[in-house]
């Protein structure tokens, strides 16, 4: 345990306040995993915590959470509490401070998260969390239906911990999810997205069993689950293919995981089956883009994600042709950044890998396309700052102004892209002077 956490515990104990490590850190420590943070809980009230430590921040005072600052390290201390009723399915109407750690543990979601430890009492484990850790079970504390009715997010958290730890859901907990799943619609999407992302990071295959928990935002995942792909290029149905593709993301990336999750959702609605029984999905990237545009809004994703994800979906099937024109068009005419192109390559790699051996043959084309892109963009200018002249030069030598200058720079960039050997001041200025009539004419 970090020095500062121990100091806070010692000081609380010395002042006569019961305190304990709780939740994730106890679970991880029992599993032999280094905890990423340490949650301290105590019988002391927030004002008593404040009085005891010089520097505190009232992080979540209403809920009893204080941050104690000890030489720049932050330690969170939360007063033992019980939660009241949940009339809106989201937030407890009130929290009530309590004296015993057991009562605090009873409000927690799963037995494996409802253990406490301190040096005096050792492990406090009223719900059999340690045994469930050994069995690899995620089990709700108390009556699962009631607990999911209190806070529907817990249904997704159950899958999240199962995915991360490689656990299974306790049968009663799982049945309760089936029964309560429509209540997920009441949960704020901002709370859900991080949980979903963690599932995609650790074990995307879990999504197969939880499409109902995505349904209010992405009903297409369930349609994808029901859509087979009879094709020599595939070994699995649409959803299985999607989830398998996410497994190939290495290193994992939130934006790309979401792009892959959405990339083939246009397939169910575009599926046609030919006489031979073969499935085709003509136009699925466009249909997918429409879905992605809606989903990124509904998930309230950051604006940079909202821009790129639908583009990655739209283009996931288009391997960039090995031509200077194609690269110039994508990067300059369509305005894709180098970063976006690299993201597209990664999406395409993952997508192709989740195909049958026959489908994977496209990998050669992708690799060649990527190598061509790398080689050409390394040896040719593709941004204004890589040019041997700038706007000021153009102004000085031509007298062009404002929009004419940026037009001229664009023309220079195109010229230098195709003739990289001319990317020097003399050649580029000569080019500008020669194109002057055209540039001025462009303004007329
Ligand atoms: P992680 O390592 O992912 O942070 P964690 O167990 O610390 O895992 P948090 O989401 O940080 O998970 O929550 C801290 C603790 O608070 C949990 O261990 C659990 O005891 C409790 N908790 C969190 N969210 C809920 C909830 N929605 N309902 C009940 N208890 C919860
Ligand atoms: Mg935590």
Coordinates of C-alpha atoms and ligand atoms in Angstrom, one line a residue:
X1 CA 0.0 0.0 0.0
X2 CA 1.4 3.5 -0.8
X3 CA 3.0 5.4 2.0
X4 CA 0.4 8.2 1.9
X5 CA -2.6 5.8 2.1
X6 CA -1.0 4.3 5.2
X7 CA -0.4 7.7 6.7
X8 CA -4.1 8.7 6.3
X9 CA -5.2 5.3 7.7
X10 CA -2.9 5.7 10.7
X11 CA -4.0 9.2 11.4
X12 CA -7.7 8.3 11.2
X13 CA -7.2 5.3 13.5
X14 CA -5.2 7.3 16.0
X15 CA -8.0 9.8 16.2
X16 CA -10.3 6.9 17.1
X17 CA -12.1 6.6 13.7
X18 CA -12.7 3.2 12.2
X19 CA -11.4 3.1 8.6
X20 CA -10.6 0.5 6.0
X21 CA -9.5 0.0 2.4
X22 CA -12.6 -0.9 0.4
X23 CA -13.8 -2.0 -3.1
X24 CA -11.5 -2.5 -6.1
X25 CA -8.2 -2.4 -4.3
X26 CA -9.1 -5.2 -1.9
X27 CA -10.4 -7.3 -4.8
X28 CA -7.3 -6.7 -6.9
X29 CA -4.9 -7.3 -4.0
X30 CA -6.6 -10.6 -3.3
X31 CA -6.2 -11.5 -7.0
X32 CA -2.5 -10.6 -6.9
X33 CA -3.0 -7.6 -9.2
X34 CA -1.5 -4.2 -8.4
X35 CA -4.5 -2.0 -7.6
X36 CA -4.6 1.2 -9.7
X37 CA -6.1 3.2 -6.9
X38 CA -6.9 2.8 -3.2
X39 CA -10.3 3.7 -1.9
X40 CA -10.4 4.5 1.8
X41 CA -13.6 4.5 3.8
X42 CA -14.1 5.6 7.3
X43 CA -16.7 6.1 10.1
X44 CA -15.4 9.7 10.4
X45 CA -17.8 12.4 9.0
X46 CA -16.5 14.6 6.3
X47 CA -16.1 17.6 8.7
X48 CA -14.0 15.3 11.0
X49 CA -11.8 14.3 8.1
X50 CA -11.4 17.9 7.2
X51 CA -10.4 18.8 10.7
X52 CA -7.9 16.1 10.9
X53 CA -5.9 16.9 7.7
X54 CA -4.5 20.2 6.7
X55 CA -5.2 20.1 3.1
X56 CA -8.5 18.5 1.8
X57 CA -10.7 19.0 -1.2
X58 CA -14.5 18.4 -0.7
X59 CA -14.6 16.3 -3.9
X60 CA -18.1 14.9 -3.4
X61 CA -19.2 16.3 -0.1
X62 CA -22.9 15.4 -0.6
X63 CA -21.8 11.7 -0.9
X64 CA -19.2 12.0 1.8
X65 CA -16.1 11.9 -0.4
X66 CA -13.1 14.0 0.5
X67 CA -9.7 14.2 -1.2
X68 CA -6.8 14.4 1.3
X69 CA -3.7 16.0 -0.1
X70 CA -0.4 14.6 1.3
X71 CA 2.6 16.1 -0.4
X72 CA 0.9 16.2 -3.8
X73 CA -0.5 12.7 -3.6
X74 CA -4.3 12.6 -3.5
X75 CA -6.0 10.0 -1.3
X76 CA -9.8 9.7 -1.5
X77 CA -11.6 9.1 1.8
X78 CA -15.3 8.4 1.8
X79 CA -17.5 8.3 4.9
X80 CA -19.3 4.9 5.4
X81 CA -22.7 5.4 4.0
X82 CA -25.9 3.6 3.1
X83 CA -27.9 4.6 0.1
X84 CA -31.6 5.5 0.1
X85 CA -34.1 4.6 -2.5
X86 CA -33.5 5.1 -6.2
X87 CA -36.7 6.7 -7.5
X88 CA -35.1 7.6 -10.9
X89 CA -33.0 4.4 -11.4
X90 CA -29.9 6.5 -11.4
X91 CA -29.0 8.4 -8.3
X92 CA -29.8 7.5 -4.7
X93 CA -32.3 10.1 -3.4
X94 CA -30.2 10.6 -0.3
X95 CA -27.2 9.0 1.3
X96 CA -27.1 8.4 5.0
X97 CA -23.8 8.2 6.9
X98 CA -23.4 5.1 9.0
X99 CA -21.0 3.8 11.6
X100 CA -20.1 0.3 10.4
X101 CA -18.2 -0.8 7.4
X102 CA -20.5 -3.7 7.0
X103 CA -23.4 -1.4 6.2
X104 CA -21.3 0.4 3.7
X105 CA -20.3 -2.8 2.0
X106 CA -24.0 -3.8 1.7
X107 CA -24.7 -1.0 -0.8
X108 CA -21.9 -2.1 -3.1
X109 CA -22.7 -3.8 -6.4
X110 CA -21.0 -7.2 -6.4
X111 CA -19.6 -9.5 -3.7
X112 CA -16.1 -9.2 -5.1
X113 CA -16.3 -5.4 -4.8
X114 CA -17.9 -5.6 -1.3
X115 CA -14.9 -6.5 0.8
X116 CA -12.9 -4.3 3.2
X117 CA -9.5 -4.6 4.9
X118 CA -7.7 -2.9 7.7
X119 CA -4.8 -4.0 9.9
X120 CA -6.9 -4.5 13.0
X121 CA -9.8 -6.5 11.6
X122 CA -8.1 -8.0 8.6
X123 CA -10.4 -8.9 5.7
X124 CA -14.1 -8.0 6.2
X125 CA -16.1 -10.1 3.8
X126 CA -19.8 -10.4 4.8
X127 CA -21.0 -11.6 1.4
X128 CA -18.6 -14.3 0.4
X129 CA -16.6 -12.1 -2.0
X130 CA -13.4 -14.1 -1.5
X131 CA -15.0 -17.3 -2.3
X132 CA -16.6 -15.8 -5.5
X133 CA -13.1 -14.5 -6.5
X134 CA -11.9 -18.1 -6.2
X135 CA -14.8 -19.4 -8.2
X136 CA -14.5 -16.7 -10.8
X137 CA -18.1 -15.4 -10.2
X138 CA -19.6 -12.0 -10.5
X139 CA -22.6 -12.1 -8.1
X140 CA -24.8 -9.2 -7.0
X141 CA -24.8 -8.3 -3.3
X142 CA -28.3 -9.1 -2.0
X143 CA -31.3 -9.6 -4.3
X144 CA -30.0 -9.0 -7.9
X145 CA -33.3 -7.9 -9.3
X146 CA -33.7 -5.3 -6.6
X147 CA -30.1 -4.2 -7.0
X148 CA -30.5 -3.7 -10.8
X149 CA -33.8 -1.9 -10.3
X150 CA -31.9 0.5 -7.9
X151 CA -29.2 1.2 -10.5
X152 CA -29.5 -0.4 -13.9
X153 CA -25.9 0.5 -14.7
X154 CA -24.9 -2.4 -12.5
X155 CA -26.0 -4.8 -15.2
X156 CA -23.3 -3.5 -17.6
X157 CA -20.8 -3.4 -14.7
X158 CA -21.4 -7.0 -14.1
X159 CA -20.4 -7.8 -17.7
X160 CA -17.5 -5.3 -17.4
X161 CA -16.0 -7.1 -14.4
X162 CA -16.6 -10.5 -15.9
X163 CA -14.8 -9.4 -19.1
X164 CA -11.9 -7.9 -17.3
X165 CA -11.3 -10.7 -14.8
X166 CA -12.3 -13.5 -17.1
X167 CA -15.2 -14.4 -14.8
X168 CA -18.7 -15.7 -15.4
X169 CA -22.0 -14.3 -14.1
X170 CA -23.6 -16.1 -11.2
X171 CA -26.8 -17.7 -12.7
X172 CA -29.2 -15.7 -10.5
X173 CA -27.4 -12.5 -11.4
X174 CA -27.6 -13.4 -15.0
X175 CA -31.3 -14.2 -14.9
X176 CA -31.9 -10.9 -13.2
X177 CA -30.2 -9.1 -16.0
X178 CA -32.4 -10.8 -18.5
X179 CA -35.4 -9.7 -16.5
X180 CA -34.4 -6.1 -15.9
X181 CA -32.5 -5.3 -19.1
X182 CA -35.1 -2.9 -20.5
X183 CA -34.4 -0.6 -17.6
X184 CA -31.0 0.1 -19.0
X185 CA -32.7 2.8 -21.1
X186 CA -32.9 5.0 -18.0
X187 CA -29.2 5.1 -17.5
X188 CA -27.3 8.2 -18.7
X189 CA -25.2 7.2 -21.7
X190 CA -22.2 9.0 -20.3
X191 CA -22.0 6.4 -17.6
X192 CA -22.4 3.5 -20.0
X193 CA -19.8 4.4 -22.6
X194 CA -16.7 3.9 -20.4
X195 CA -18.1 0.6 -19.2
X196 CA -18.7 -0.6 -22.8
X197 CA -15.3 0.5 -23.8
X198 CA -13.7 -1.5 -21.0
X199 CA -15.7 -4.6 -22.2
X200 CA -14.4 -4.0 -25.8
X201 CA -10.9 -3.7 -24.5
X202 CA -10.8 -6.8 -22.4
X203 CA -13.2 -9.3 -24.0
X204 CA -15.3 -8.0 -26.9
X205 CA -17.0 -11.4 -27.3
X206 CA -19.1 -10.7 -24.2
X207 CA -21.2 -8.3 -26.3
X208 CA -22.7 -11.4 -28.0
X209 CA -24.6 -12.0 -24.7
X210 CA -25.5 -8.4 -23.9
X211 CA -26.9 -6.9 -27.1
X212 CA -30.1 -6.1 -25.1
X213 CA -28.1 -3.8 -22.9
X214 CA -27.1 -1.8 -26.0
X215 CA -30.5 -1.8 -27.6
X216 CA -31.8 1.7 -26.7
X217 CA -28.8 3.2 -28.4
X218 CA -27.6 0.5 -30.9
X219 CA -30.4 -1.9 -31.7
X220 CA -28.5 -2.9 -34.8
X221 CA -26.1 -5.0 -32.7
X222 CA -29.0 -7.4 -32.1
X223 CA -29.9 -7.4 -35.8
X224 CA -26.2 -8.1 -36.5
X225 CA -26.3 -11.0 -34.1
X226 CA -29.2 -12.5 -36.1
X227 CA -27.6 -12.0 -39.5
X228 CA -25.5 -14.9 -40.9
X229 CA -23.0 -14.5 -43.7
X230 CA -23.0 -17.3 -46.1
X231 CA -19.9 -16.4 -48.0
X232 CA -16.5 -18.0 -48.7
X233 CA -14.9 -14.8 -47.3
X234 CA -16.5 -15.3 -43.8
X235 CA -16.4 -17.9 -41.1
X236 CA -19.0 -16.3 -38.9
X237 CA -22.2 -14.2 -38.7
X238 CA -22.1 -10.4 -38.7
X239 CA -21.8 -9.7 -35.0
X240 CA -19.2 -12.5 -34.4
X241 CA -17.1 -11.0 -37.2
X242 CA -17.4 -7.5 -35.7
X243 CA -16.4 -8.6 -32.2
X244 CA -13.5 -10.8 -33.5
X245 CA -12.2 -7.8 -35.5
X246 CA -11.9 -5.8 -32.3
X247 CA -9.7 -8.5 -30.8
X248 CA -7.1 -7.7 -33.4
X249 CA -6.7 -4.1 -32.2
X250 CA -3.3 -4.1 -30.7
X251 CA -2.7 -1.8 -29.0
X252 CA -6.3 -1.2 -28.1
X253 CA -7.8 2.1 -29.0
X254 CA -11.2 3.5 -27.9
X255 CA -12.0 5.3 -31.1
X256 CA -11.0 2.4 -33.3
X257 CA -12.9 -0.1 -31.1
X258 CA -16.1 1.9 -31.6
X259 CA -15.5 2.3 -35.3
X260 CA -15.1 -1.5 -35.6
X261 CA -18.2 -2.1 -33.4
X262 CA -20.2 0.0 -35.9
X263 CA -18.3 -0.9 -39.2
X264 CA -20.6 -3.6 -40.4
X265 CA -23.9 -2.6 -38.8
X266 CA -25.2 -1.7 -42.3
X267 CA -25.1 -5.4 -43.3
X268 CA -28.5 -6.6 -41.9
X269 CA -30.5 -4.1 -43.9
X270 CA -28.5 -4.6 -47.1
X271 CA -28.3 -8.4 -47.2
X272 CA -29.4 -10.2 -50.3
X273 CA -29.0 -13.9 -51.0
X274 CA -28.3 -15.0 -54.5
X275 CA -29.6 -18.2 -56.1
X276 CA -26.6 -20.2 -55.0
X277 CA -27.4 -19.2 -51.4
X278 CA -24.6 -16.8 -51.1
X279 CA -25.1 -13.6 -49.1
X280 CA -24.2 -10.1 -50.5
X281 CA -24.2 -6.8 -48.6
X282 CA -24.0 -4.3 -51.3
X283 CA -23.8 -0.7 -50.1
X284 CA -23.4 -1.7 -46.5
X285 CA -20.7 0.9 -45.7
X286 CA -23.1 3.7 -46.7
X287 CA -25.9 2.2 -44.6
X288 CA -23.4 1.8 -41.9
X289 CA -22.3 5.4 -42.1
X290 CA -25.9 6.5 -41.6
X291 CA -26.1 4.3 -38.5
X292 CA -22.8 5.6 -37.2
X293 CA -23.8 9.2 -37.6
X294 CA -26.8 8.6 -35.4
X295 CA -25.0 6.5 -32.9
X296 CA -22.1 8.9 -32.3
X297 CA -24.6 11.6 -31.5
X298 CA -26.7 9.4 -29.2
X299 CA -23.6 8.3 -27.3
X300 CA -22.6 11.9 -26.9
X301 CA -19.0 11.1 -27.9
X302 CA -16.3 13.8 -28.0
X303 CA -16.5 15.9 -31.2
X304 CA -13.3 14.5 -32.7
X305 CA -14.6 11.0 -32.4
X306 CA -18.0 12.0 -33.9
X307 CA -16.1 13.3 -37.0
X308 CA -13.8 10.4 -37.6
X309 CA -15.9 7.3 -36.7
X310 CA -18.6 7.6 -39.4
X311 CA -15.8 8.3 -42.0
X312 CA -14.0 5.1 -40.9
X313 CA -17.2 3.2 -41.2
X314 CA -17.9 4.6 -44.7
X315 CA -14.5 3.8 -46.0
X316 CA -13.7 0.6 -44.2
X317 CA -14.0 -1.4 -47.4
X318 CA -12.1 0.9 -49.6
X319 CA -8.4 0.0 -49.8
X320 CA -6.5 3.1 -50.9
X321 CA -5.4 2.6 -54.5
X322 CA -1.6 2.6 -55.1
X323 CA -1.6 5.9 -57.0
X324 CA -0.3 9.4 -56.3
X325 CA -3.7 10.7 -57.4
X326 CA -5.6 8.6 -54.8
X327 CA -3.4 9.8 -52.0
X328 CA -3.6 13.4 -53.0
X329 CA -7.4 13.2 -53.4
X330 CA -7.9 11.7 -50.0
X331 CA -5.4 13.8 -48.1
X332 CA -5.9 17.2 -49.8
X333 CA -9.2 17.2 -51.7
X334 CA -11.1 15.3 -49.0
X335 CA -9.0 16.7 -46.2
X336 CA -8.1 13.5 -44.4
X337 CA -5.2 14.0 -42.0
X338 CA -2.3 11.5 -41.9
X339 CA -3.7 10.4 -38.5
X340 CA -7.1 9.5 -40.0
X341 CA -5.4 7.5 -42.9
X342 CA -3.5 5.5 -40.4
X343 CA -6.6 4.9 -38.4
X344 CA -8.3 3.6 -41.5
X345 CA -5.4 1.3 -42.2
X346 CA -5.8 -0.2 -38.7
X347 CA -9.5 -0.6 -39.0
X348 CA -9.0 -2.4 -42.3
X349 CA -6.3 -4.6 -40.8
X350 CA -8.6 -5.7 -38.0
X351 CA -11.6 -6.2 -40.3
X352 CA -9.6 -8.3 -42.8
X353 CA -8.1 -10.5 -40.1
X354 CA -11.5 -11.4 -38.9
X355 CA -12.3 -13.1 -42.3
X356 CA -11.9 -16.7 -43.5
X357 CA -8.6 -17.7 -45.1
X358 CA -10.0 -16.7 -48.4
X359 CA -11.1 -13.3 -47.1
X360 CA -7.7 -12.7 -45.5
X361 CA -6.1 -12.7 -48.9
X362 CA -6.9 -9.0 -49.1
X363 CA -4.3 -8.4 -46.5
X364 CA -1.6 -8.5 -49.2
X365 CA -3.4 -5.6 -51.0
X366 CA -3.7 -3.7 -47.7
X367 CA -0.1 -4.1 -46.9
X368 CA 1.0 -3.0 -50.3
X369 CA -1.3 0.0 -50.2
X370 CA 0.0 1.0 -46.8
X371 CA 3.7 0.6 -47.8
X372 CA 3.0 2.7 -50.9
X373 CA 1.4 5.4 -48.8
X374 CA 4.3 5.4 -46.3
X375 CA 6.9 5.6 -49.0
X376 CA 5.2 8.3 -51.0
X377 CA 4.3 10.5 -48.1
X378 CA 7.8 10.2 -46.7
X379 CA 9.4 11.4 -49.9
X380 CA 6.9 13.9 -51.2
X381 CA 5.5 17.1 -49.6
X382 CA 1.9 16.8 -48.6
X383 CA 1.4 19.8 -46.4
X384 CA 2.2 23.5 -46.8
X385 CA 4.8 23.4 -44.2
X386 CA 6.8 20.9 -46.1
X387 CA 7.1 23.2 -49.1
X388 CA 10.3 25.1 -49.8
X389 CA 8.3 28.4 -50.0
X390 CA 5.6 30.0 -48.0
X391 CA 2.8 32.6 -48.3
X392 CA 5.2 35.4 -47.7
X393 CA 7.4 34.4 -50.6
X394 CA 4.4 34.3 -52.9
X395 CA 3.3 37.8 -51.7
X396 CA 6.8 39.2 -52.2
X397 CA 7.4 37.8 -55.6
X398 CA 3.9 38.1 -57.1
X399 CA 2.0 40.7 -55.3
X400 CA -0.9 38.3 -54.9
X401 CA -3.1 38.8 -51.8
X402 CA -5.2 36.9 -49.3
X403 CA -7.3 34.2 -51.0
X404 CA -5.1 34.3 -54.1
X405 CA -2.1 33.4 -51.9
X406 CA -3.8 30.3 -50.4
X407 CA -5.0 29.3 -53.9
X408 CA -1.4 29.6 -55.1
X409 CA -0.1 27.6 -52.2
X410 CA -2.5 24.8 -53.0
X411 CA -1.4 24.8 -56.6
X412 CA 2.2 24.7 -55.5
X413 CA 1.5 21.8 -53.2
X414 CA -0.1 19.8 -55.9
X415 CA 2.8 20.6 -58.2
X416 CA 5.4 19.6 -55.6
X417 CA 3.5 16.4 -54.7
X418 CA 3.8 15.2 -58.3
X419 CA 7.3 16.7 -58.8
X420 CA 9.1 16.4 -55.5
X421 CA 12.5 17.1 -57.1
X422 CA 11.1 20.6 -57.8
X423 CA 10.5 21.3 -54.1
X424 CA 13.1 24.1 -53.9
X425 CA 12.7 27.9 -53.8
X426 CA 13.8 28.5 -57.4
X427 CA 11.6 25.9 -59.0
X428 CA 8.6 26.6 -57.0
X429 CA 8.8 30.4 -57.5
X430 CA 9.3 29.8 -61.2
X431 CA 6.2 27.6 -61.2
X432 CA 4.2 30.3 -59.3
X433 CA 5.3 33.0 -61.7
X434 CA 4.4 30.9 -64.7
X435 CA 1.0 30.1 -63.3
X436 CA 0.3 33.7 -62.4
X437 CA -2.2 34.5 -65.1
X438 CA -4.2 31.4 -64.1
X439 CA -4.1 32.3 -60.4
X440 CA -5.1 35.9 -61.0
X441 CA -7.8 34.8 -63.4
X442 CA -9.1 32.4 -60.8
X443 CA -10.1 35.5 -58.8
X444 CA -11.9 37.3 -61.6
Ligands
LIG1 P1 -11.7 -0.4 -11.1 O1 -10.5 -1.1 -10.9 O2 -12.3 -0.6 -12.5 O3 -11.7 1.1 -10.7 P2 -13.5 -0.6 -8.9 O4 -14.0 -1.8 -8.2 O5 -12.6 0.4 -8.2 O6 -12.8 -1.1 -10.2 P3 -15.2 1.6 -9.5 O7 -16.1 1.8 -10.6 O8 -14.0 2.5 -9.3 O9 -14.7 0.1 -9.5 O10 -16.0 1.7 -8.1 C1 -15.4 1.6 -6.8 C2 -16.3 0.7 -5.9 O11 -17.5 1.4 -5.7 C3 -16.7 -0.6 -6.4 O12 -15.7 -1.6 -6.1 C4 -18.0 -0.9 -5.8 O13 -17.8 -1.4 -4.5 C5 -18.6 0.5 -5.7 N1 -19.5 0.8 -6.8 C6 -19.2 1.5 -7.9 N2 -20.2 1.7 -8.7 C7 -21.3 1.2 -8.1 C8 -22.7 1.0 -8.4 N3 -23.2 1.5 -9.5 N4 -23.4 0.4 -7.5 C9 -22.9 -0.1 -6.3 N5 -21.6 0.0 -6.0 C10 -20.8 0.6 -6.8
LIG2 MG1 -11.9 2.3 -9.0

